[in-house]
PDB file of C-alpha atoms and ligand atoms in Angstrom:
ATOM      1  CA  MET W   1       0.000   0.000   0.000  1.00  0.00           C
ATOM      2  CA  ASP W   2       1.332   3.444  -0.847  1.00  0.00           C
ATOM      3  CA  SER W   3       0.587   6.663   1.015  1.00  0.00           C
ATOM      4  CA  SER W   4      -2.530   7.407  -1.066  1.00  0.00           C
ATOM      5  CA  ASP W   5      -3.966   3.973  -0.162  1.00  0.00           C
ATOM      6  CA  TRP W   6      -3.386   4.783   3.511  1.00  0.00           C
ATOM      7  CA  ASP W   7      -4.846   8.274   3.060  1.00  0.00           C
ATOM      8  CA  ARG W   8      -7.982   6.650   1.687  1.00  0.00           C
ATOM      9  CA  ARG W   9      -8.159   4.198   4.585  1.00  0.00           C
ATOM     10  CA  TYR W  10      -7.897   6.963   7.209  1.00  0.00           C
ATOM     11  CA  THR W  11     -10.457   9.059   5.308  1.00  0.00           C
ATOM     12  CA  GLU W  12     -12.976   6.218   5.078  1.00  0.00           C
ATOM     13  CA  GLN W  13     -12.591   4.976   8.646  1.00  0.00           C
ATOM     14  CA  PRO W  14     -11.582   7.302  11.477  1.00  0.00           C
ATOM     15  CA  ARG W  15      -9.233   5.626  13.985  1.00  0.00           C
ATOM     16  CA  PRO W  16      -9.037   2.297  12.096  1.00  0.00           C
ATOM     17  CA  PHE W  17      -6.749   0.826  14.779  1.00  0.00           C
ATOM     18  CA  GLY W  18      -8.604   2.285  17.737  1.00  0.00           C
ATOM     19  CA  ALA W  19      -7.643   4.924  20.265  1.00  0.00           C
ATOM     20  CA  VAL W  20      -6.024   2.592  22.770  1.00  0.00           C
ATOM     21  CA  ALA W  21      -2.331   1.700  22.815  1.00  0.00           C
ATOM     22  CA  ASN W  22      -1.548  -1.958  22.112  1.00  0.00           C
ATOM     23  CA  ALA W  23      -1.372  -3.941  25.393  1.00  0.00           C
ATOM     24  CA  THR W  24       1.876  -5.723  24.509  1.00  0.00           C
ATOM     25  CA  LEU W  25       3.562  -2.416  23.761  1.00  0.00           C
ATOM     26  CA  VAL W  26       2.214  -0.862  26.939  1.00  0.00           C
ATOM     27  CA  ALA W  27       3.741  -3.729  28.938  1.00  0.00           C
ATOM     28  CA  GLU W  28       7.103  -3.213  27.196  1.00  0.00           C
ATOM     29  CA  LEU W  29       7.154   0.568  27.436  1.00  0.00           C
ATOM     30  CA  VAL W  30       5.629   1.280  30.824  1.00  0.00           C
ATOM     31  CA  THR W  31       8.808   0.421  32.726  1.00  0.00           C
ATOM     32  CA  LEU W  32      11.085   2.642  30.617  1.00  0.00           C
ATOM     33  CA  PRO W  33      12.042   6.070  31.957  1.00  0.00           C
ATOM     34  CA  ALA W  34      10.611   8.847  29.824  1.00  0.00           C
ATOM     35  CA  GLY W  35      12.983  10.364  27.299  1.00  0.00           C
ATOM     36  CA  ARG W  36      12.969  11.155  23.632  1.00  0.00           C
ATOM     37  CA  ALA W  37      11.249   8.786  21.188  1.00  0.00           C
ATOM     38  CA  VAL W  38      10.456   8.280  17.540  1.00  0.00           C
ATOM     39  CA  ASP W  39       7.135   6.619  16.659  1.00  0.00           C
ATOM     40  CA  LEU W  40       7.781   5.542  13.080  1.00  0.00           C
ATOM     41  CA  ALA W  41       4.672   4.870  10.979  1.00  0.00           C
ATOM     42  CA  CYS W  42       2.665   6.370  13.847  1.00  0.00           C
ATOM     43  CA  GLY W  43      -0.653   6.282  11.990  1.00  0.00           C
ATOM     44  CA  ASP W  44      -3.250   8.447  13.717  1.00  0.00           C
ATOM     45  CA  GLY W  45      -1.204   8.569  16.853  1.00  0.00           C
ATOM     46  CA  ARG W  46      -2.414   6.193  19.574  1.00  0.00           C
ATOM     47  CA  HIS W  47       1.110   5.193  20.670  1.00  0.00           C
ATOM     48  CA  ALA W  48       2.709   8.629  20.396  1.00  0.00           C
ATOM     49  CA  ALA W  49      -0.142  10.048  22.488  1.00  0.00           C
ATOM     50  CA  TRP W  50       0.301   7.279  25.088  1.00  0.00           C
ATOM     51  CA  LEU W  51       4.033   8.023  25.303  1.00  0.00           C
ATOM     52  CA  ALA W  52       3.407  11.777  25.599  1.00  0.00           C
ATOM     53  CA  ALA W  53       0.980  11.197  28.471  1.00  0.00           C
ATOM     54  CA  ARG W  54       3.868   9.492  30.284  1.00  0.00           C
ATOM     55  CA  GLY W  55       6.309  12.325  29.820  1.00  0.00           C
ATOM     56  CA  TRP W  56       8.049  11.344  26.578  1.00  0.00           C
ATOM     57  CA  ARG W  57       8.896  13.822  23.840  1.00  0.00           C
ATOM     58  CA  VAL W  58       8.013  12.164  20.566  1.00  0.00           C
ATOM     59  CA  ASP W  59       8.724  12.619  16.883  1.00  0.00           C
ATOM     60  CA  ALA W  60       5.689  10.901  15.365  1.00  0.00           C
ATOM     61  CA  VAL W  61       6.118  10.208  11.649  1.00  0.00           C
ATOM     62  CA  ASP W  62       3.845   8.718   9.008  1.00  0.00           C
ATOM     63  CA  PHE W  63       3.748   9.001   5.216  1.00  0.00           C
ATOM     64  CA  SER W  64      -0.049   9.442   5.251  1.00  0.00           C
ATOM     65  CA  ALA W  65      -0.832  13.165   5.480  1.00  0.00           C
ATOM     66  CA  VAL W  66      -4.421  12.255   6.411  1.00  0.00           C
ATOM     67  CA  ALA W  67      -3.207  10.152   9.351  1.00  0.00           C
ATOM     68  CA  ILE W  68      -1.003  12.981  10.606  1.00  0.00           C
ATOM     69  CA  ALA W  69      -3.845  15.506  10.293  1.00  0.00           C
ATOM     70  CA  GLU W  70      -6.134  13.133  12.221  1.00  0.00           C
ATOM     71  CA  ALA W  71      -3.458  12.672  14.893  1.00  0.00           C
ATOM     72  CA  GLU W  72      -2.985  16.418  15.360  1.00  0.00           C
ATOM     73  CA  ARG W  73      -6.736  16.894  15.615  1.00  0.00           C
ATOM     74  CA  GLY W  74      -7.379  13.789  17.712  1.00  0.00           C
ATOM     75  CA  TRP W  75      -4.764  14.167  20.435  1.00  0.00           C
ATOM     76  CA  PRO W  76      -4.786  17.849  21.487  1.00  0.00           C
ATOM     77  CA  ALA W  77      -3.605  16.915  24.992  1.00  0.00           C
ATOM     78  CA  ALA W  78      -0.296  15.734  23.518  1.00  0.00           C
ATOM     79  CA  GLY W  79       0.432  19.412  22.854  1.00  0.00           C
ATOM     80  CA  ASP W  80       4.078  20.227  22.249  1.00  0.00           C
ATOM     81  CA  SER W  81       5.218  16.823  23.516  1.00  0.00           C
ATOM     82  CA  VAL W  82       4.582  15.297  20.106  1.00  0.00           C
ATOM     83  CA  HIS W  83       5.935  16.672  16.859  1.00  0.00           C
ATOM     84  CA  TRP W  84       3.612  15.163  14.233  1.00  0.00           C
ATOM     85  CA  GLN W  85       5.351  14.914  10.880  1.00  0.00           C
ATOM     86  CA  VAL W  86       4.596  13.614   7.397  1.00  0.00           C
ATOM     87  CA  GLY W  87       7.602  11.537   6.386  1.00  0.00           C
ATOM     88  CA  ASP W  88       8.662   8.266   4.820  1.00  0.00           C
ATOM     89  CA  ALA W  89      10.165   5.638   7.112  1.00  0.00           C
ATOM     90  CA  LEU W  90      12.718   4.897   4.398  1.00  0.00           C
ATOM     91  CA  THR W  91      14.124   8.425   4.194  1.00  0.00           C
ATOM     92  CA  TRP W  92      13.094  10.461   7.277  1.00  0.00           C
ATOM     93  CA  GLU W  93      15.777  11.184   9.932  1.00  0.00           C
ATOM     94  CA  PRO W  94      15.449  12.603  13.461  1.00  0.00           C
ATOM     95  CA  ASP W  95      17.444  15.732  14.273  1.00  0.00           C
ATOM     96  CA  GLU W  96      18.865  14.235  17.466  1.00  0.00           C
ATOM     97  CA  ARG W  97      19.482  10.795  18.915  1.00  0.00           C
ATOM     98  CA  VAL W  98      16.696   9.150  20.867  1.00  0.00           C
ATOM     99  CA  ASP W  99      16.057   6.699  23.702  1.00  0.00           C
ATOM    100  CA  LEU W 100      13.367   4.754  21.874  1.00  0.00           C
ATOM    101  CA  VAL W 101      12.351   3.960  18.320  1.00  0.00           C
ATOM    102  CA  LEU W 102       8.887   2.423  18.247  1.00  0.00           C
ATOM    103  CA  VAL W 103       7.696   0.701  15.077  1.00  0.00           C
ATOM    104  CA  ALA W 104       4.170  -0.691  15.394  1.00  0.00           C
ATOM    105  CA  TYR W 105       2.458  -2.572  12.550  1.00  0.00           C
ATOM    106  CA  LEU W 106       4.492  -0.958   9.764  1.00  0.00           C
ATOM    107  CA  GLN W 107       3.830  -3.145   6.712  1.00  0.00           C
ATOM    108  CA  THR W 108       6.726  -2.943   4.283  1.00  0.00           C
ATOM    109  CA  GLU W 109       9.029  -5.247   2.385  1.00  0.00           C
ATOM    110  CA  GLN W 110      11.781  -2.861   3.465  1.00  0.00           C
ATOM    111  CA  LEU W 111      11.532  -3.600   7.203  1.00  0.00           C
ATOM    112  CA  PRO W 112      15.190  -4.735   7.501  1.00  0.00           C
ATOM    113  CA  LEU W 113      16.299  -1.404   6.001  1.00  0.00           C
ATOM    114  CA  VAL W 114      13.944   0.518   8.315  1.00  0.00           C
ATOM    115  CA  LEU W 115      15.417  -1.227  11.369  1.00  0.00           C
ATOM    116  CA  GLU W 116      18.978  -0.794  10.094  1.00  0.00           C
ATOM    117  CA  ARG W 117      18.384   2.943   9.808  1.00  0.00           C
ATOM    118  CA  ALA W 118      16.513   3.176  13.122  1.00  0.00           C
ATOM    119  CA  ARG W 119      19.329   1.626  15.127  1.00  0.00           C
ATOM    120  CA  THR W 120      21.665   4.433  14.042  1.00  0.00           C
ATOM    121  CA  TRP W 121      19.338   6.931  15.776  1.00  0.00           C
ATOM    122  CA  LEU W 122      19.670   5.414  19.245  1.00  0.00           C
ATOM    123  CA  ARG W 123      21.449   6.922  22.192  1.00  0.00           C
ATOM    124  CA  PRO W 124      23.563   4.468  24.219  1.00  0.00           C
ATOM    125  CA  ALA W 125      21.130   2.023  25.886  1.00  0.00           C
ATOM    126  CA  GLY W 126      18.314   3.278  23.651  1.00  0.00           C
ATOM    127  CA  ARG W 127      15.880   0.650  22.401  1.00  0.00           C
ATOM    128  CA  ILE W 128      14.123  -0.388  19.249  1.00  0.00           C
ATOM    129  CA  VAL W 129      10.683  -1.804  20.010  1.00  0.00           C
ATOM    130  CA  TYR W 130       9.027  -3.454  17.016  1.00  0.00           C
ATOM    131  CA  LEU W 131       5.594  -5.091  16.976  1.00  0.00           C
ATOM    132  CA  GLY W 132       3.799  -6.285  13.861  1.00  0.00           C
ATOM    133  CA  HIS W 133       1.749  -9.020  12.273  1.00  0.00           C
ATOM    134  CA  ALA W 134       3.797 -12.231  12.119  1.00  0.00           C
ATOM    135  CA  ARG W 135       4.120 -14.281   8.932  1.00  0.00           C
ATOM    136  CA  ASP W 136       2.620 -17.193  10.892  1.00  0.00           C
ATOM    137  CA  ASN W 137      -0.554 -15.122  11.127  1.00  0.00           C
ATOM    138  CA  LEU W 138      -1.261 -16.102   7.509  1.00  0.00           C
ATOM    139  CA  ALA W 139      -1.638 -19.747   8.497  1.00  0.00           C
ATOM    140  CA  TYR W 140      -2.905 -19.509  12.060  1.00  0.00           C
ATOM    141  CA  GLY W 141      -4.384 -16.081  12.698  1.00  0.00           C
ATOM    142  CA  VAL W 142      -6.981 -13.579  11.570  1.00  0.00           C
ATOM    143  CA  GLY W 143      -6.711 -10.161   9.928  1.00  0.00           C
ATOM    144  CA  GLY W 144      -3.581  -8.318   8.884  1.00  0.00           C
ATOM    145  CA  PRO W 145      -1.909  -8.115   5.485  1.00  0.00           C
ATOM    146  CA  ARG W 146      -2.048 -11.215   3.265  1.00  0.00           C
ATOM    147  CA  SER W 147       1.296 -10.741   1.493  1.00  0.00           C
ATOM    148  CA  PRO W 148       4.097 -12.765   3.139  1.00  0.00           C
ATOM    149  CA  ASP W 149       6.613 -10.230   1.821  1.00  0.00           C
ATOM    150  CA  VAL W 150       5.503  -7.619   4.383  1.00  0.00           C
ATOM    151  CA  LEU W 151       5.241 -10.078   7.281  1.00  0.00           C
ATOM    152  CA  PRO W 152       8.358 -10.714   9.376  1.00  0.00           C
ATOM    153  CA  THR W 153       9.278 -13.948  11.111  1.00  0.00           C
ATOM    154  CA  VAL W 154      11.209 -14.363  14.334  1.00  0.00           C
ATOM    155  CA  ALA W 155      14.148 -15.438  12.152  1.00  0.00           C
ATOM    156  CA  SER W 156      13.966 -12.442   9.802  1.00  0.00           C
ATOM    157  CA  LEU W 157      13.849 -10.056  12.760  1.00  0.00           C
ATOM    158  CA  ALA W 158      16.804 -11.829  14.410  1.00  0.00           C
ATOM    159  CA  SER W 159      18.722 -11.325  11.181  1.00  0.00           C
ATOM    160  CA  ALA W 160      17.722  -7.650  10.899  1.00  0.00           C
ATOM    161  CA  LEU W 161      18.815  -7.006  14.491  1.00  0.00           C
ATOM    162  CA  ASP W 162      22.045  -8.993  14.203  1.00  0.00           C
ATOM    163  CA  GLY W 163      24.794  -7.459  16.348  1.00  0.00           C
ATOM    164  CA  MET W 164      22.353  -5.887  18.816  1.00  0.00           C
ATOM    165  CA  GLU W 165      21.475  -7.171  22.268  1.00  0.00           C
ATOM    166  CA  VAL W 166      18.051  -8.715  21.731  1.00  0.00           C
ATOM    167  CA  LEU W 167      16.002  -8.341  24.906  1.00  0.00           C
ATOM    168  CA  SER W 168      12.835  -9.934  23.584  1.00  0.00           C
ATOM    169  CA  LEU W 169      11.955 -11.712  20.340  1.00  0.00           C
ATOM    170  CA  ARG W 170       8.775 -13.750  20.357  1.00  0.00           C
ATOM    171  CA  HIS W 171       5.330 -14.346  18.998  1.00  0.00           C
ATOM    172  CA  VAL W 172       2.424 -12.675  20.757  1.00  0.00           C
ATOM    173  CA  VAL W 173      -1.161 -13.883  20.519  1.00  0.00           C
ATOM    174  CA  ARG W 174      -3.605 -10.968  20.281  1.00  0.00           C
ATOM    175  CA  ALA W 175      -7.273 -11.688  20.862  1.00  0.00           C
ATOM    176  CA  THR W 176      -9.606  -9.933  18.418  1.00  0.00           C
ATOM    177  CA  PRO W 177     -13.402 -10.115  17.983  1.00  0.00           C
ATOM    178  CA  ASP W 178     -12.784 -12.394  14.953  1.00  0.00           C
ATOM    179  CA  GLY W 179     -10.348 -14.745  16.695  1.00  0.00           C
ATOM    180  CA  ASP W 180      -6.671 -14.800  17.610  1.00  0.00           C
ATOM    181  CA  ALA W 181      -4.097 -12.834  15.633  1.00  0.00           C
ATOM    182  CA  TYR W 182      -0.392 -13.669  15.730  1.00  0.00           C
ATOM    183  CA  ASP W 183       2.063 -10.806  16.128  1.00  0.00           C
ATOM    184  CA  VAL W 184       5.809 -10.755  16.545  1.00  0.00           C
ATOM    185  CA  LEU W 185       7.598  -8.558  19.079  1.00  0.00           C
ATOM    186  CA  ALA W 186      11.258  -7.563  19.003  1.00  0.00           C
ATOM    187  CA  VAL W 187      13.048  -5.383  21.549  1.00  0.00           C
ATOM    188  CA  ALA W 188      16.745  -4.649  21.101  1.00  0.00           C
ATOM    189  CA  ARG W 189      19.480  -2.249  22.093  1.00  0.00           C
ATOM    190  CA  GLU W 190      23.057  -1.787  20.932  1.00  0.00           C
ATOM    191  CA  LEU W 191      25.712  -3.770  22.728  1.00  0.00           C
ATOM    192  CA  PRO W 192      28.002  -1.583  24.872  1.00  0.00           C
ATOM    193  CA  ALA W 193      31.038  -0.351  22.909  1.00  0.00           C
TER     194      ALA W 193
HETATM  195  C1  SAM M   1      -1.273  -0.598  10.353  1.00  0.00           C
HETATM  196  S1  SAM M   1      -0.936   1.107  10.441  1.00  0.00           S
HETATM  197  C2  SAM M   1      -0.242   1.259  12.084  1.00  0.00           C
HETATM  198  C3  SAM M   1      -0.303   2.653  12.632  1.00  0.00           C
HETATM  199  C4  SAM M   1       0.212   2.798  14.059  1.00  0.00           C
HETATM  200  N1  SAM M   1       1.619   2.459  14.174  1.00  0.00           N
HETATM  201  C5  SAM M   1      -0.607   1.985  15.016  1.00  0.00           C
HETATM  202  O1  SAM M   1      -0.122   0.973  15.512  1.00  0.00           O
HETATM  203  O2  SAM M   1      -1.749   2.397  15.291  1.00  0.00           O
HETATM  204  C6  SAM M   1       0.490   1.236   9.409  1.00  0.00           C
HETATM  205  C7  SAM M   1       0.949   2.663   9.166  1.00  0.00           C
HETATM  206  O3  SAM M   1       2.187   2.639   8.471  1.00  0.00           O
HETATM  207  C8  SAM M   1       2.211   3.767   7.637  1.00  0.00           C
HETATM  208  N2  SAM M   1       3.265   3.532   6.646  1.00  0.00           N
HETATM  209  C9  SAM M   1       3.353   2.509   5.768  1.00  0.00           C
HETATM  210  N3  SAM M   1       4.488   2.605   5.052  1.00  0.00           N
HETATM  211  C10 SAM M   1       5.126   3.727   5.501  1.00  0.00           C
HETATM  212  C11 SAM M   1       6.346   4.359   5.149  1.00  0.00           C
HETATM  213  N4  SAM M   1       7.153   3.883   4.180  1.00  0.00           N
HETATM  214  N5  SAM M   1       6.696   5.481   5.817  1.00  0.00           N
HETATM  215  C12 SAM M   1       5.891   6.001   6.781  1.00  0.00           C
HETATM  216  N6  SAM M   1       4.715   5.455   7.143  1.00  0.00           N
HETATM  217  C13 SAM M   1       4.345   4.319   6.508  1.00  0.00           C
HETATM  218  C14 SAM M   1       0.798   3.861   7.089  1.00  0.00           C
HETATM  219  O4  SAM M   1       0.486   5.128   6.593  1.00  0.00           O
HETATM  220  C15 SAM M   1      -0.005   3.495   8.335  1.00  0.00           C
HETATM  221  O5  SAM M   1      -0.366   4.654   9.062  1.00  0.00           O
END
């Protein structure tokens, strides 16, 4: 899907992924001290807003201009804590290093490149937290994209994060009204120099 496809989706259905932060991400993020974060492919902003409410300063980036407009309108309480920006995950860069890069449900064949770029943005001890539909969801789960090319496996994420300290890398079962969906979670930080 290109940015115009996503624009259409956000136009047709306000808040297509809900207004509540994903429970697996909340469990991962709630113990981290607030700092500076990037929410890459932030959509209409549920995770950036959750981080801002906990004291984070967030660059929230998505290539859908409609999603970013909805986020700005939908989360006024985030105020200056979130800098909502239209940008492509394959080319956008933060202007300073960060403590957290969050990537939630970004669907792209270029995920290894996205993670390779994101790790260069981290401060020492900063983390990448990735959560998305797992390739196993095609066989066992409901919903999500149907193209295997945009669906990572535990193995493909391990390869993309090679050389980092991997703190968590596992499947997550997410209950939905239509049945269980299978996600994959990866949390990693750079090894000390
Ligand atoms: C399934 S939505 C997830 C949104 C949000 N992270 C969430 O969890 O609610 C995927 C998002 O990725 C964005 N996206 C896809 N490819 C992108 C790219 N190359 N650069 C920036 N955003 C992208 C889409 O516009 C869409 O908002």
